[in-house]
Short mmCIF file of C-alpha atoms in Angstrom, two decimals:
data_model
loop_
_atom_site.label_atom_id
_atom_site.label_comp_id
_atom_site.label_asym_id
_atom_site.label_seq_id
_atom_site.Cartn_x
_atom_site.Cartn_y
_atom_site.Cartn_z
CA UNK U 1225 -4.87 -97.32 -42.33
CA UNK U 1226 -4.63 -97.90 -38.28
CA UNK U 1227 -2.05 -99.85 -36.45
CA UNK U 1228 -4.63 -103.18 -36.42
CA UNK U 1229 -5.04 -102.81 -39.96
CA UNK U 1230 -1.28 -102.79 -40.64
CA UNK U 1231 -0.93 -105.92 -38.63
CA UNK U 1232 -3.36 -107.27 -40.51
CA UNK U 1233 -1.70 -106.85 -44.07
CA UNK U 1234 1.31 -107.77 -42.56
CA UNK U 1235 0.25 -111.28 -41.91
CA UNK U 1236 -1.25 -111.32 -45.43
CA UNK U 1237 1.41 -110.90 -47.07
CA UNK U 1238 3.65 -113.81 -44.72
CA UNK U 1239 0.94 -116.21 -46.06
CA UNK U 1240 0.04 -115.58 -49.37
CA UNK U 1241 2.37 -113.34 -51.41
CA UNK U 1242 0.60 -113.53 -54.08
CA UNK U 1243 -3.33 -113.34 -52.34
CA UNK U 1244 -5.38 -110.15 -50.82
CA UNK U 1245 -7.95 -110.19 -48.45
CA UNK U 1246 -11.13 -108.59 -49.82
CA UNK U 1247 -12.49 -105.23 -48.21
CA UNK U 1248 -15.55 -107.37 -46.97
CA UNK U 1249 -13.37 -110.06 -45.24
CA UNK U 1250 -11.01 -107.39 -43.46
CA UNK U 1251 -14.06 -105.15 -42.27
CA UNK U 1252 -15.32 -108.25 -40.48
CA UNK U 1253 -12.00 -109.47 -39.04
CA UNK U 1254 -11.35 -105.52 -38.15
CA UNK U 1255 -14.58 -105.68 -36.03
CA UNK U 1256 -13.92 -109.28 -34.40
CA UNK U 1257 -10.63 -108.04 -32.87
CA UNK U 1258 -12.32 -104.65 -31.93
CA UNK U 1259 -15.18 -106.66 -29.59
CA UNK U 1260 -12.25 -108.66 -28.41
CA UNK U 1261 -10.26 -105.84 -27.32
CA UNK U 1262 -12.93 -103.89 -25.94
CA UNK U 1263 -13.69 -107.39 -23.79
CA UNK U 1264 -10.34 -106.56 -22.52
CA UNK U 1265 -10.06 -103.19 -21.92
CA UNK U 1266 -8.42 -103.34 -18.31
CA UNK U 1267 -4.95 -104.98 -19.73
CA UNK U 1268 -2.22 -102.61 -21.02
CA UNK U 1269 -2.13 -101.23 -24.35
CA UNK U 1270 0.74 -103.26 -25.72
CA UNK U 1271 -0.57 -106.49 -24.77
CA UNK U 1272 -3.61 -105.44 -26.23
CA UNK U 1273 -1.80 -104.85 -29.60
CA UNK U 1274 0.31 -107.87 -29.26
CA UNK U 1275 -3.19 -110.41 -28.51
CA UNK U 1276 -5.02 -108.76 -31.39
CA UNK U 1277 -1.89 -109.33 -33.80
CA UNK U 1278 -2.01 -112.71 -33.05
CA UNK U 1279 -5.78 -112.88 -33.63
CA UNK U 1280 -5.61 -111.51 -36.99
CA UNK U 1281 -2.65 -114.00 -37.99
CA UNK U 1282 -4.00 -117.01 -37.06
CA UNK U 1283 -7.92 -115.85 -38.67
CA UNK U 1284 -5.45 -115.27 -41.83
CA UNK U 1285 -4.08 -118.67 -42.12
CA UNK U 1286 -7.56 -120.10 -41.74
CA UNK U 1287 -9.35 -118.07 -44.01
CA UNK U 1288 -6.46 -118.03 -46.89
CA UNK U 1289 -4.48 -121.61 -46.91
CA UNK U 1290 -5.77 -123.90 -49.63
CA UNK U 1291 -4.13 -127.06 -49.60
CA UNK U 1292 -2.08 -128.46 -52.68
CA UNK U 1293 -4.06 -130.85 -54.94
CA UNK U 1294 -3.60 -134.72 -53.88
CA UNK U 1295 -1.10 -136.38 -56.80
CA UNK U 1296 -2.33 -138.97 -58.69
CA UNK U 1297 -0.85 -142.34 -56.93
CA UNK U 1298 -3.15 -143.90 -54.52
CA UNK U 1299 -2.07 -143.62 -51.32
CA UNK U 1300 -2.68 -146.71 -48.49
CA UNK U 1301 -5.87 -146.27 -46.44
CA UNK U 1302 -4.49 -145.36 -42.94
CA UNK U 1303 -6.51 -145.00 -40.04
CA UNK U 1304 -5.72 -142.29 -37.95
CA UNK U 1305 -7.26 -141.35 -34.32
CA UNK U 1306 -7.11 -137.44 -34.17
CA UNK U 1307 -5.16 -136.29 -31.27
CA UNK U 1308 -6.97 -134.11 -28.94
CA UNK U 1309 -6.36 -130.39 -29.55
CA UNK U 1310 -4.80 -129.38 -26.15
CA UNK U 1311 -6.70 -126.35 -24.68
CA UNK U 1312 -4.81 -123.66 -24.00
CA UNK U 1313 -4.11 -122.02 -20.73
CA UNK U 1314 -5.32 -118.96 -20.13
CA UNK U 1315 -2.59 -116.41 -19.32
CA UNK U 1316 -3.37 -114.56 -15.77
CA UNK U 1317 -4.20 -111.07 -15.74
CA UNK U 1318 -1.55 -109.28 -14.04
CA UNK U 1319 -2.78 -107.62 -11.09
CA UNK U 1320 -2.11 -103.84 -11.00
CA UNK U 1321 0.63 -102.82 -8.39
CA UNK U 1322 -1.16 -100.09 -5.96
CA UNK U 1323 0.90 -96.97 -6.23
CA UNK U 1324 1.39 -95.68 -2.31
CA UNK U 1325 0.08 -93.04 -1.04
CA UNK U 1326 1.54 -90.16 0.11
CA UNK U 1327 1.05 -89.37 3.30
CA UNK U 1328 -0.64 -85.69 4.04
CA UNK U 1329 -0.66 -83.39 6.79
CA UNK U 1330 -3.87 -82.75 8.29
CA UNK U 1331 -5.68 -79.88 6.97
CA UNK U 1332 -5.71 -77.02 9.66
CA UNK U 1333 -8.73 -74.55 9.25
CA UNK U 1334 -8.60 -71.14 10.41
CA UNK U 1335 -10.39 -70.40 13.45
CA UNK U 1336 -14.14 -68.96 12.48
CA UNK U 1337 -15.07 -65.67 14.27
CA UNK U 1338 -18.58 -67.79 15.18
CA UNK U 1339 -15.90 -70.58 17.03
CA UNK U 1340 -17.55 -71.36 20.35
CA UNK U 1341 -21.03 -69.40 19.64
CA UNK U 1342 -24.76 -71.50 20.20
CA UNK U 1343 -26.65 -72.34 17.47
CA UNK U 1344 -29.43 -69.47 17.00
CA UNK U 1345 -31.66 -68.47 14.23
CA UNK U 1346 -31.68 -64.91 12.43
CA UNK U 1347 -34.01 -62.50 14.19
CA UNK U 1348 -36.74 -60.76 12.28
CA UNK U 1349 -38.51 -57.57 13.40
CA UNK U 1350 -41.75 -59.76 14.17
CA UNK U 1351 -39.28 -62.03 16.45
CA UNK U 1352 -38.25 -58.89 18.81
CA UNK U 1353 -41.79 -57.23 18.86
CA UNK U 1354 -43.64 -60.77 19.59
CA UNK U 1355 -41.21 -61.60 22.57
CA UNK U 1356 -42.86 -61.28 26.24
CA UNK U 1357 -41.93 -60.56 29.65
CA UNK U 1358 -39.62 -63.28 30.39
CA UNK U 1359 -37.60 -63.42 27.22
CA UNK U 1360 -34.08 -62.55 27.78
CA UNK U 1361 -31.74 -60.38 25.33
CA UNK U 1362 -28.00 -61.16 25.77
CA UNK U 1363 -24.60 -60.39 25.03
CA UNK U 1364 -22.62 -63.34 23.90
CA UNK U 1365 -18.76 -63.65 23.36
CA UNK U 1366 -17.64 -66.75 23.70
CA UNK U 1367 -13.65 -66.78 24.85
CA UNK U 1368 -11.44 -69.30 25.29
CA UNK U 1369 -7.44 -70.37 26.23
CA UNK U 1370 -5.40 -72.29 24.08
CA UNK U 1371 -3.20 -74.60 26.05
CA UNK U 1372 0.54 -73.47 26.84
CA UNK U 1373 -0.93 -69.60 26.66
CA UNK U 1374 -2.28 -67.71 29.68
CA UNK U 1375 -3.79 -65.13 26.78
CA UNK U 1376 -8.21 -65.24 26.69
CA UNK U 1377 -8.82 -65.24 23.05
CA UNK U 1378 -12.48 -64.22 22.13
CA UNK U 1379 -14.92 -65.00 19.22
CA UNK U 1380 -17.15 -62.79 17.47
CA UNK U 1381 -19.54 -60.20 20.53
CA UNK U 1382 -23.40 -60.62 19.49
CA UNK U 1383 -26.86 -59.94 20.52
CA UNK U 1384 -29.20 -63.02 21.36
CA UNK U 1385 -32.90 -62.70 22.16
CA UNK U 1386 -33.64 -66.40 23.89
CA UNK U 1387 -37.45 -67.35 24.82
CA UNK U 1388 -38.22 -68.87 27.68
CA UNK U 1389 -38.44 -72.44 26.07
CA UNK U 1390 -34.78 -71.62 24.41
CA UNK U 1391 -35.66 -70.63 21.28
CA UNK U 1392 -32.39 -68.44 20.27
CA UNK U 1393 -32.21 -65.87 18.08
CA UNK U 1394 -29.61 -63.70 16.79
CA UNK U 1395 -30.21 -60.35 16.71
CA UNK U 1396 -26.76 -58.10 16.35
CA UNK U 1397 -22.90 -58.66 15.83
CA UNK U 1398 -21.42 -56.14 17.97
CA UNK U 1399 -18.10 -54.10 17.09
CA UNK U 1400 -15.26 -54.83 19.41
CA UNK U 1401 -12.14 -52.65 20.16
CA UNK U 1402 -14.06 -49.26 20.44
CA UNK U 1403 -14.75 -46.98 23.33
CA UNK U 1404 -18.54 -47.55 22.28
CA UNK U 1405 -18.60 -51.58 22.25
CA UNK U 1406 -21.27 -52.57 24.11
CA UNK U 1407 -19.79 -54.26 27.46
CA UNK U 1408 -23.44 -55.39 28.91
CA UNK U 1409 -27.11 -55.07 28.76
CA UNK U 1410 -29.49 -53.07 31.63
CA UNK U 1411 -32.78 -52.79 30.64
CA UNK U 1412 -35.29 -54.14 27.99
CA UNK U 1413 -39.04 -53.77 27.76
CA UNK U 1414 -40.08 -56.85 25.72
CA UNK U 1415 -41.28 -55.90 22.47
CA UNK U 1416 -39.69 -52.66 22.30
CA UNK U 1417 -36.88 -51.84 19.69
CA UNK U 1418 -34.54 -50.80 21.69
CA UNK U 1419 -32.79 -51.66 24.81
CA UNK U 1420 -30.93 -49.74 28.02
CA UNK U 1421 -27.19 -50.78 27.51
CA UNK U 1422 -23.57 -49.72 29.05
CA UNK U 1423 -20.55 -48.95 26.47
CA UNK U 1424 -16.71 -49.73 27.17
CA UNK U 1425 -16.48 -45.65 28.20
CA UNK U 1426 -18.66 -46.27 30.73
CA UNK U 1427 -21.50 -44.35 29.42
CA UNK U 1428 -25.21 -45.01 28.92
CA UNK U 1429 -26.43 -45.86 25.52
CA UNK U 1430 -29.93 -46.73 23.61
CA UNK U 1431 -29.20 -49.65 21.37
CA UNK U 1432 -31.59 -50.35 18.14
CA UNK U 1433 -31.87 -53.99 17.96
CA UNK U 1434 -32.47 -53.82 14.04
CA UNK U 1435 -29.59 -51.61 13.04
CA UNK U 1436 -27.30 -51.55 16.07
CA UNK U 1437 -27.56 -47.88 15.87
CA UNK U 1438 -26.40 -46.60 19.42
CA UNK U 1439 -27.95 -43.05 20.62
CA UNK U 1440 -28.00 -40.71 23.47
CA UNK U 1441 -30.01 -41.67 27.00
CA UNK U 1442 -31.17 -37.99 27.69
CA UNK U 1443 -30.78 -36.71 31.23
CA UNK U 1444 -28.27 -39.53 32.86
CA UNK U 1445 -26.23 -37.55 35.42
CA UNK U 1446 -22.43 -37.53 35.50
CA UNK U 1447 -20.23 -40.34 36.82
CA UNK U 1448 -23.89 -42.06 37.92
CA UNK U 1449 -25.13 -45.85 38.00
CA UNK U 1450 -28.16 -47.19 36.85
CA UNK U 1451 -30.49 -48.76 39.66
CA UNK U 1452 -33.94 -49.14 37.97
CA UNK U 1453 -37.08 -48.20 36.39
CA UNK U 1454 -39.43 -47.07 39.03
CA UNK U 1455 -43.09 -47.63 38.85
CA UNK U 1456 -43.90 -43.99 37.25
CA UNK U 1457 -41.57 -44.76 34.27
CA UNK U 1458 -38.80 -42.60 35.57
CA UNK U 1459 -35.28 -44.20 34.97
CA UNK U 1460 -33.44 -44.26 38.43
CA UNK U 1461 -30.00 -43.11 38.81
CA UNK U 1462 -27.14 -43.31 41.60
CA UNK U 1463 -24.70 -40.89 41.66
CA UNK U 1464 -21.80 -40.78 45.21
CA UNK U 1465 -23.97 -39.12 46.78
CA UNK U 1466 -27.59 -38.69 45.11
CA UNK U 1467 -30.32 -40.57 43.63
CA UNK U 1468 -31.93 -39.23 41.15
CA UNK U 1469 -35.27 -39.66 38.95
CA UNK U 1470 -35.00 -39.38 34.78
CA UNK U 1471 -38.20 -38.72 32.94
CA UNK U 1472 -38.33 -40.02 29.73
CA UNK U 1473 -37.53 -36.88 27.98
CA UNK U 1474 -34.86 -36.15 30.03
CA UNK U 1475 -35.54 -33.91 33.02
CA UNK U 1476 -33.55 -35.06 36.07
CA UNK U 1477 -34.84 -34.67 39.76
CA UNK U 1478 -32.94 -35.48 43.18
CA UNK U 1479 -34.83 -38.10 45.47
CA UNK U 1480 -32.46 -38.17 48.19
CA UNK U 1481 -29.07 -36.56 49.65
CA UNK U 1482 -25.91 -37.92 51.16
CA UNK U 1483 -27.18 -42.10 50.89
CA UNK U 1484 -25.08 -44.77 50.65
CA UNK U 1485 -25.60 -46.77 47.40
CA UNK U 1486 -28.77 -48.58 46.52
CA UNK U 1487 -28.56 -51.51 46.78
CA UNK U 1488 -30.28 -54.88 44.90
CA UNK U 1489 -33.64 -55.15 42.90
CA UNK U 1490 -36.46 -52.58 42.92
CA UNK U 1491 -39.48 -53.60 45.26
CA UNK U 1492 -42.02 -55.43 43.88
CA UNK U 1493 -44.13 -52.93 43.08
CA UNK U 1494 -41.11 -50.84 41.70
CA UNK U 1495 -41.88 -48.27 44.47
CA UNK U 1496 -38.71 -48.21 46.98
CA UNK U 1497 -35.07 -49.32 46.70
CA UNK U 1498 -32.72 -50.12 49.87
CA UNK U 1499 -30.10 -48.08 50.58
CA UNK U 1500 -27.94 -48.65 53.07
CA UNK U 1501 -29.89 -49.02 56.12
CA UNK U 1502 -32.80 -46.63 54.68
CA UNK U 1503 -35.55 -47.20 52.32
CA UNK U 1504 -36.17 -44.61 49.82
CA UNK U 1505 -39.93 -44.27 48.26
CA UNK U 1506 -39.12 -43.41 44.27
CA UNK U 1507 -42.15 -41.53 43.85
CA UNK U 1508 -41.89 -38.89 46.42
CA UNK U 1509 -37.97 -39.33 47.75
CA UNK U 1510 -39.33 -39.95 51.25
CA UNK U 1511 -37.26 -41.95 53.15
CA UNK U 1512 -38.76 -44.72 54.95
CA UNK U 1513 -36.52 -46.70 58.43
CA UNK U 1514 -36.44 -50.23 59.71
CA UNK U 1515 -34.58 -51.94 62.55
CA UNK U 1516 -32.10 -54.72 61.79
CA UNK U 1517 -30.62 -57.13 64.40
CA UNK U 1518 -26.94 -55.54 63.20
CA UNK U 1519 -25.17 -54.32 60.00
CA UNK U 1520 -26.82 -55.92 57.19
CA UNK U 1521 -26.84 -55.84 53.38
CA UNK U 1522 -29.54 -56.15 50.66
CA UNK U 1523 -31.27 -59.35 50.76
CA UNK U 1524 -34.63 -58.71 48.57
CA UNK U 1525 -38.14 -58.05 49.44
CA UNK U 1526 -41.75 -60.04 50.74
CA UNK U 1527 -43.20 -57.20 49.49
CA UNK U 1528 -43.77 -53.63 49.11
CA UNK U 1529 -43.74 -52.91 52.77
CA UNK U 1530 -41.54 -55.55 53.76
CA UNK U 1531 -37.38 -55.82 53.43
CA UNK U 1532 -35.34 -58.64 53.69
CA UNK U 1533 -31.59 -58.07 54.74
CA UNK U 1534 -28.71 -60.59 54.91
CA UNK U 1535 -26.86 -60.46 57.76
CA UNK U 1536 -23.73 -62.10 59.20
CA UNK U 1537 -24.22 -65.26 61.66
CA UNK U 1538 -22.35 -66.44 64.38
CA UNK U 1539 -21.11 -69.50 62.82
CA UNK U 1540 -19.81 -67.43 60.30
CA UNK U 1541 -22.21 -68.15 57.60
CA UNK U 1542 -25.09 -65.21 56.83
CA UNK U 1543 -28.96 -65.60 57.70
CA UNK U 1544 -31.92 -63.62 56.21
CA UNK U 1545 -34.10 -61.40 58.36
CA UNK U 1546 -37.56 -59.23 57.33
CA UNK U 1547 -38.37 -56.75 58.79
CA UNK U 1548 -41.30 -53.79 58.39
CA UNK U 1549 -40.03 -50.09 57.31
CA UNK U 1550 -42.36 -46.56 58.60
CA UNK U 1551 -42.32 -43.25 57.35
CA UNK U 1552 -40.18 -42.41 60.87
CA UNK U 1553 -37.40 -42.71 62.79
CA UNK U 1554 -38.23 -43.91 65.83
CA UNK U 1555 -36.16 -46.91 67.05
CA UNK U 1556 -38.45 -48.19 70.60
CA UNK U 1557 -41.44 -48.27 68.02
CA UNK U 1558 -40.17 -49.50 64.38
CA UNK U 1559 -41.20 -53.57 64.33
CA UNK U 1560 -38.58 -55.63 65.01
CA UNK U 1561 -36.81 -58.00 62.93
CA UNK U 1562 -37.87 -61.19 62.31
CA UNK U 1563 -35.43 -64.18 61.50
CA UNK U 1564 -36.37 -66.20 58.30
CA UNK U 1565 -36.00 -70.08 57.59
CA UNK U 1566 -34.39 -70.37 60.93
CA UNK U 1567 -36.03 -74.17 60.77
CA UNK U 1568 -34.03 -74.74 57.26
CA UNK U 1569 -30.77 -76.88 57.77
CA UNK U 1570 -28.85 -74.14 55.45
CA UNK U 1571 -25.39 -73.24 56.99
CA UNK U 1572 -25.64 -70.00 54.98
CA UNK U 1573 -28.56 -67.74 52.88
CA UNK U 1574 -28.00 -64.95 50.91
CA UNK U 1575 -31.46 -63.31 49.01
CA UNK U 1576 -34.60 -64.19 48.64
CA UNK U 1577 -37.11 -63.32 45.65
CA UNK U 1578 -40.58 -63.23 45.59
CA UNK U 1579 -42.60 -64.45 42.43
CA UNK U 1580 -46.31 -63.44 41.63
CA UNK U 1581 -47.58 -66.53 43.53
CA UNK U 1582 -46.36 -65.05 46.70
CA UNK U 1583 -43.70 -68.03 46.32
CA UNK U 1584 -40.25 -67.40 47.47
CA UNK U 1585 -36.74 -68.38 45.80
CA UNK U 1586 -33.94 -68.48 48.33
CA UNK U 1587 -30.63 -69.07 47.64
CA UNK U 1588 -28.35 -71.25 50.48
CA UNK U 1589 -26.22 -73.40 51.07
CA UNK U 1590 -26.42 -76.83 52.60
CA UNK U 1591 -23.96 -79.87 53.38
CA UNK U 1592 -23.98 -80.37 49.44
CA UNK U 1593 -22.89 -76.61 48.04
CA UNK U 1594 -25.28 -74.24 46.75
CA UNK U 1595 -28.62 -74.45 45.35
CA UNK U 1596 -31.86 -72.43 45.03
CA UNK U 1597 -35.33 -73.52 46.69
CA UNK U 1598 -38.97 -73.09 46.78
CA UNK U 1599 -40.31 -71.50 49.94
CA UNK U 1600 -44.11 -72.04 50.09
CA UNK U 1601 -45.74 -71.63 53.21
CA UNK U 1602 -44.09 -74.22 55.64
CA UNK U 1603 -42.76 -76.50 52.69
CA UNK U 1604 -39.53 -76.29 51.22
CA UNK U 1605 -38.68 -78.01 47.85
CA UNK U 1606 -35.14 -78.17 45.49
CA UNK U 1607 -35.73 -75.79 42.59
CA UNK U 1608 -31.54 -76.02 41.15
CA UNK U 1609 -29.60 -78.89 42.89
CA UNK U 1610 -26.84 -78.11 45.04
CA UNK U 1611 -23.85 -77.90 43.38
CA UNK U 1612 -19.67 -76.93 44.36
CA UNK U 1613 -17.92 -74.35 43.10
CA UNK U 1614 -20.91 -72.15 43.53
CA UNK U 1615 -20.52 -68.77 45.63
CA UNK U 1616 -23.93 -67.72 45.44
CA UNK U 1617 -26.76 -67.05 41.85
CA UNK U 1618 -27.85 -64.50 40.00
CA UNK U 1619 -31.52 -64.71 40.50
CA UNK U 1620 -34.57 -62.47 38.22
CA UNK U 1621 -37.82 -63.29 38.17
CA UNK U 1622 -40.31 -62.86 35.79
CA UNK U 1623 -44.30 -64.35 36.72
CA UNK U 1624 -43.50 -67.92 38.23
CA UNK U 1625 -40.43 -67.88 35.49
CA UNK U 1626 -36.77 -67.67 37.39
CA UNK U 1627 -33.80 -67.13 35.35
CA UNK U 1628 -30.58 -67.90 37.29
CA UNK U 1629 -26.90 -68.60 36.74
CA UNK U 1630 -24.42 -70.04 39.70
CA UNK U 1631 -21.73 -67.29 40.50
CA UNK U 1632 -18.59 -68.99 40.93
CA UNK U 1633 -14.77 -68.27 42.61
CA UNK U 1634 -11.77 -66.85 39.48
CA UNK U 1635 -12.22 -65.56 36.81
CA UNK U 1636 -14.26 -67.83 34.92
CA UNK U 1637 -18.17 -68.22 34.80
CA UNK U 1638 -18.51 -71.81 33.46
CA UNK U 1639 -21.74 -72.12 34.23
CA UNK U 1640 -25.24 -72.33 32.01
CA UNK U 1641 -27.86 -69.73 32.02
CA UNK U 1642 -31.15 -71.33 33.29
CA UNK U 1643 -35.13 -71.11 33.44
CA UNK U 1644 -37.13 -72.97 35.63
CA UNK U 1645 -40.86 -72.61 35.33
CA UNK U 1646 -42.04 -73.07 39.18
CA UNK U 1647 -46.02 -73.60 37.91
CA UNK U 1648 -44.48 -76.01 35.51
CA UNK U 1649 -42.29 -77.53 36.99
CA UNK U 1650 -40.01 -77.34 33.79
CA UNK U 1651 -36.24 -76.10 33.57
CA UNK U 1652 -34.72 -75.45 30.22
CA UNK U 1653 -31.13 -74.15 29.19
CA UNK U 1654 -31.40 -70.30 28.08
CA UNK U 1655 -27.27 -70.39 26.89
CA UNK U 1656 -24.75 -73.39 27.78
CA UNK U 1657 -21.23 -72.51 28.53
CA UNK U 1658 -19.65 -73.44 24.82
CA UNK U 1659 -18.25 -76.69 23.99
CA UNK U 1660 -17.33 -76.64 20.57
CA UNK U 1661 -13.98 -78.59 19.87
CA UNK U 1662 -10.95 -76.92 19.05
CA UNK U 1663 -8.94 -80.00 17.21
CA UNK U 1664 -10.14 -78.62 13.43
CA UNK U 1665 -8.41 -75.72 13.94
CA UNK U 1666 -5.32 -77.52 15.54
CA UNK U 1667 -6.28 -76.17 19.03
CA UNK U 1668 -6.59 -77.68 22.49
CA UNK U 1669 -8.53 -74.89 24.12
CA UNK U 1670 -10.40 -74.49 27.55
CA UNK U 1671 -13.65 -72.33 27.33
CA UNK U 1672 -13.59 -69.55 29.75
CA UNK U 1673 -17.13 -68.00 29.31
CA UNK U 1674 -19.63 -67.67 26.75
CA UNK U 1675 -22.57 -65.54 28.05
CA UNK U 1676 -21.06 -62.30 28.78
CA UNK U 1677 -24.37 -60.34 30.02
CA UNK U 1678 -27.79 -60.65 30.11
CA UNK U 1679 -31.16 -58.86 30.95
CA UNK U 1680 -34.70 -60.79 31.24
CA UNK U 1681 -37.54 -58.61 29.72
CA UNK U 1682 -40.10 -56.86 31.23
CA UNK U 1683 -43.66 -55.78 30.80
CA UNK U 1684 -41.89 -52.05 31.66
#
């Protein structure tokens, strides 16, 4: 028998010594007290026991008392109002005391190797052989300093292939902490495989951009630097005092003796490279001479017959100057140079470069900091606002596409990667500088950099 039932016969036997309560009868008052407990099933247990005893006693004495038999004298008629029953008050429930809570620390994760990286989607070998001239493939490490440390911390080195609308795509996590880790990225023919890149040794490596797999470039000379791939597909090479041509299997020829280095991008048609004062045709080695108003540096090309040098002024700033290279050296006849922009209210102007709509890009300076702009004809327009903390931009060109990013003073490069599509008139965001937040991981960290090195793609 259960504890109810016990209760139950308890009570019996208080009333009625002598009297039982059939099977039938006890089943149903059993059940009764059941629904009524389950109707309170939020009080305690022992109250629960205690109401359903007292149920079952007082269902007792109703069901079992039988009253003695009335005696034989007549009693007086009385009448008698009944008394109201009173109705009972309804005991409160007692409201449950809330146990406090403890108080926990806040749950520090560990700091992902991904911490500070962009969003990107997994490359697939249709990805890499459908991208176009214009695409960029770069190296991405995002690194960062937690406050009270002077120490750069970095986050996982990786491969991104980003489309000119800033589509990204993640092609390779590199290895760090080897001789071989890639440190930046030369040269990549969209489409192709594999890509021209530079190794913490300082040597010259072909990258697979499916495996990672990192082989031989055949032919580089010793202790050289790469300058560019000519226009007859021969890799060009600067060693102290040579520049040299690389066929693609390998064989190594010397354009030119004794030069200075070569200096900034290829000419348009990938034909000559500056070099110090002297133009150098890659095809033959010839060298080619132009006259400049003084000691002047790089400043890129109008086209293949025409250089542009940056030279200083005399307010201290530096101006741009073209000027038309021969075949000899012959100072009363070379063409002299011409001044460029000299109508432009730039204080300073470092490089120009020319896009397939015979467009230029200059980069200068005016009274707000440094910008880029559109040179058409005789009209000028804003291509990247002015903006401080810029020393100059990085500035490729691919079409009427211009990728650029603001080179600033320190250490740092907290600055976006850009596109601007001049036809379009569009710009878009190839890689932002990374903002993720630090405070999961208990940190309270400044982001140095996050693009590390970049190449746009070419048709070559």
């Amino acid at each position: 028998m259960n504890e109810l039932g016990e209760l139950l016969g308890q009570a019996a036997e208080e009333l009625s010594p002598t009297e039982t309560l059939d099977d039938l009868g006890l089943g149903r008052l059993v059940r009764s007290v059941r629904r009524r407990r389950v109707q309170r099933h939020t009080m305690e247990s022992v109250v629960g026991v205690a109401a359903a005893g007292a149920i079952g006693t007082a269902a007792w004495a109703g069901m079992r008392y039988t009253a003695p038999a009335p005696a034989d004298t007549p009693a007086p008629t009385v009448s008698v109002t009944p008394t109201p029953t009173p109705t009972p008050t309804p005991t409160p429930t007692p409201t449950p005391t809330p146990t406090p809570t403890a108080t926990a620390d806040p749950v520090v994760l560990p700091v992902p190797p991904t911490f500070g990286q962009v969003p990107a989607q997994p490359a697939t070998a249709a990805t890499i052989s459908g991208a176009r001239a214009g695409w960029v493939l770069a190296v991405e490490q995002p690194t960062y300093v937690v406050a009270g440390s002077s120490d750069w911390s970095f986050s996982q080195k990786r491969l991104l292939l980003v489309s000119p609308t800033g589509d990204r795509f993640s092609v390779l996590d590199l290895p760090s902490g080897a001789m071989d880790e890639v440190s930046s990225v030369l040269h990549w023919t969209a489409g192709q495989r594999r890509a021209l890149v530079q190794v913490m040794s300082g040597e010259y490596r072909w990258i697979d951009l499916r495996t990672g797999d990192l082989s031989a470039v055949a032919g580089v000379p010793t202790l050289a630097r790469f300058v560019g791939v000519a226009s007859t597909g021969n890799l060009i090479w600067q060693t102290e005092y040579e520049l040299y041509a690389v066929t693609p299997d390998g064989v190594a020829t010397i354009l030119a003796y004794t030069l200075p280095q070569a200096e900034g991008q290829l000419s348009p048609g990938r034909n000559f490279v500056y070099a110090g004062g002297v133009i150098v045709d890659l095809r033959t080695g010839g060298k080619q001479f132009f006259s400049t108003p003084q000691i002047c540096s790089a400043g890129g090309w109008l086209s293949d017959s025409v250089v542009v040098v940056s030279c200083a002024s005399a307010s201290g700033g530096t101006e741009l100057w073209s000027s038309t290279f021969t075949p000899v050296w012959d100072p009363p006849t070379m063409p002299t140079a011409t001044r460029l922009y000299a109508d432009q209210p730039w204080s300073s102007a470092t490089g120009v470069t020319l896009l397939d709509d015979g467009r230029q890009v200059v980069s200068a300076i005016d009274g707000s900091g440094w910008g880029l702009w559109v040179v058409s004809g005789g009209s000028v327009t804003p291509l990247v606002p002015p903006q401080e903390g810029v020393a100059a931009y990085s500035v490729e060109a691919s079409g009427t596409l211009v990728v650029s990013r603001p080179v600033g003073g320190g250490e740092a490069s907290q600055f976006d990667l850009t596109a601007q599509d001049v036809s379009r008139g569009t710009s878009t965001v190839l890689l932002p500088m990374p903002d993720e937040s630090g405070e999961p991981y208990g940190l309270d960290v400044t982001w140095m950099t996050g693009l590390a090195d970049y190449a746009v793609g070419t048709a070559y």
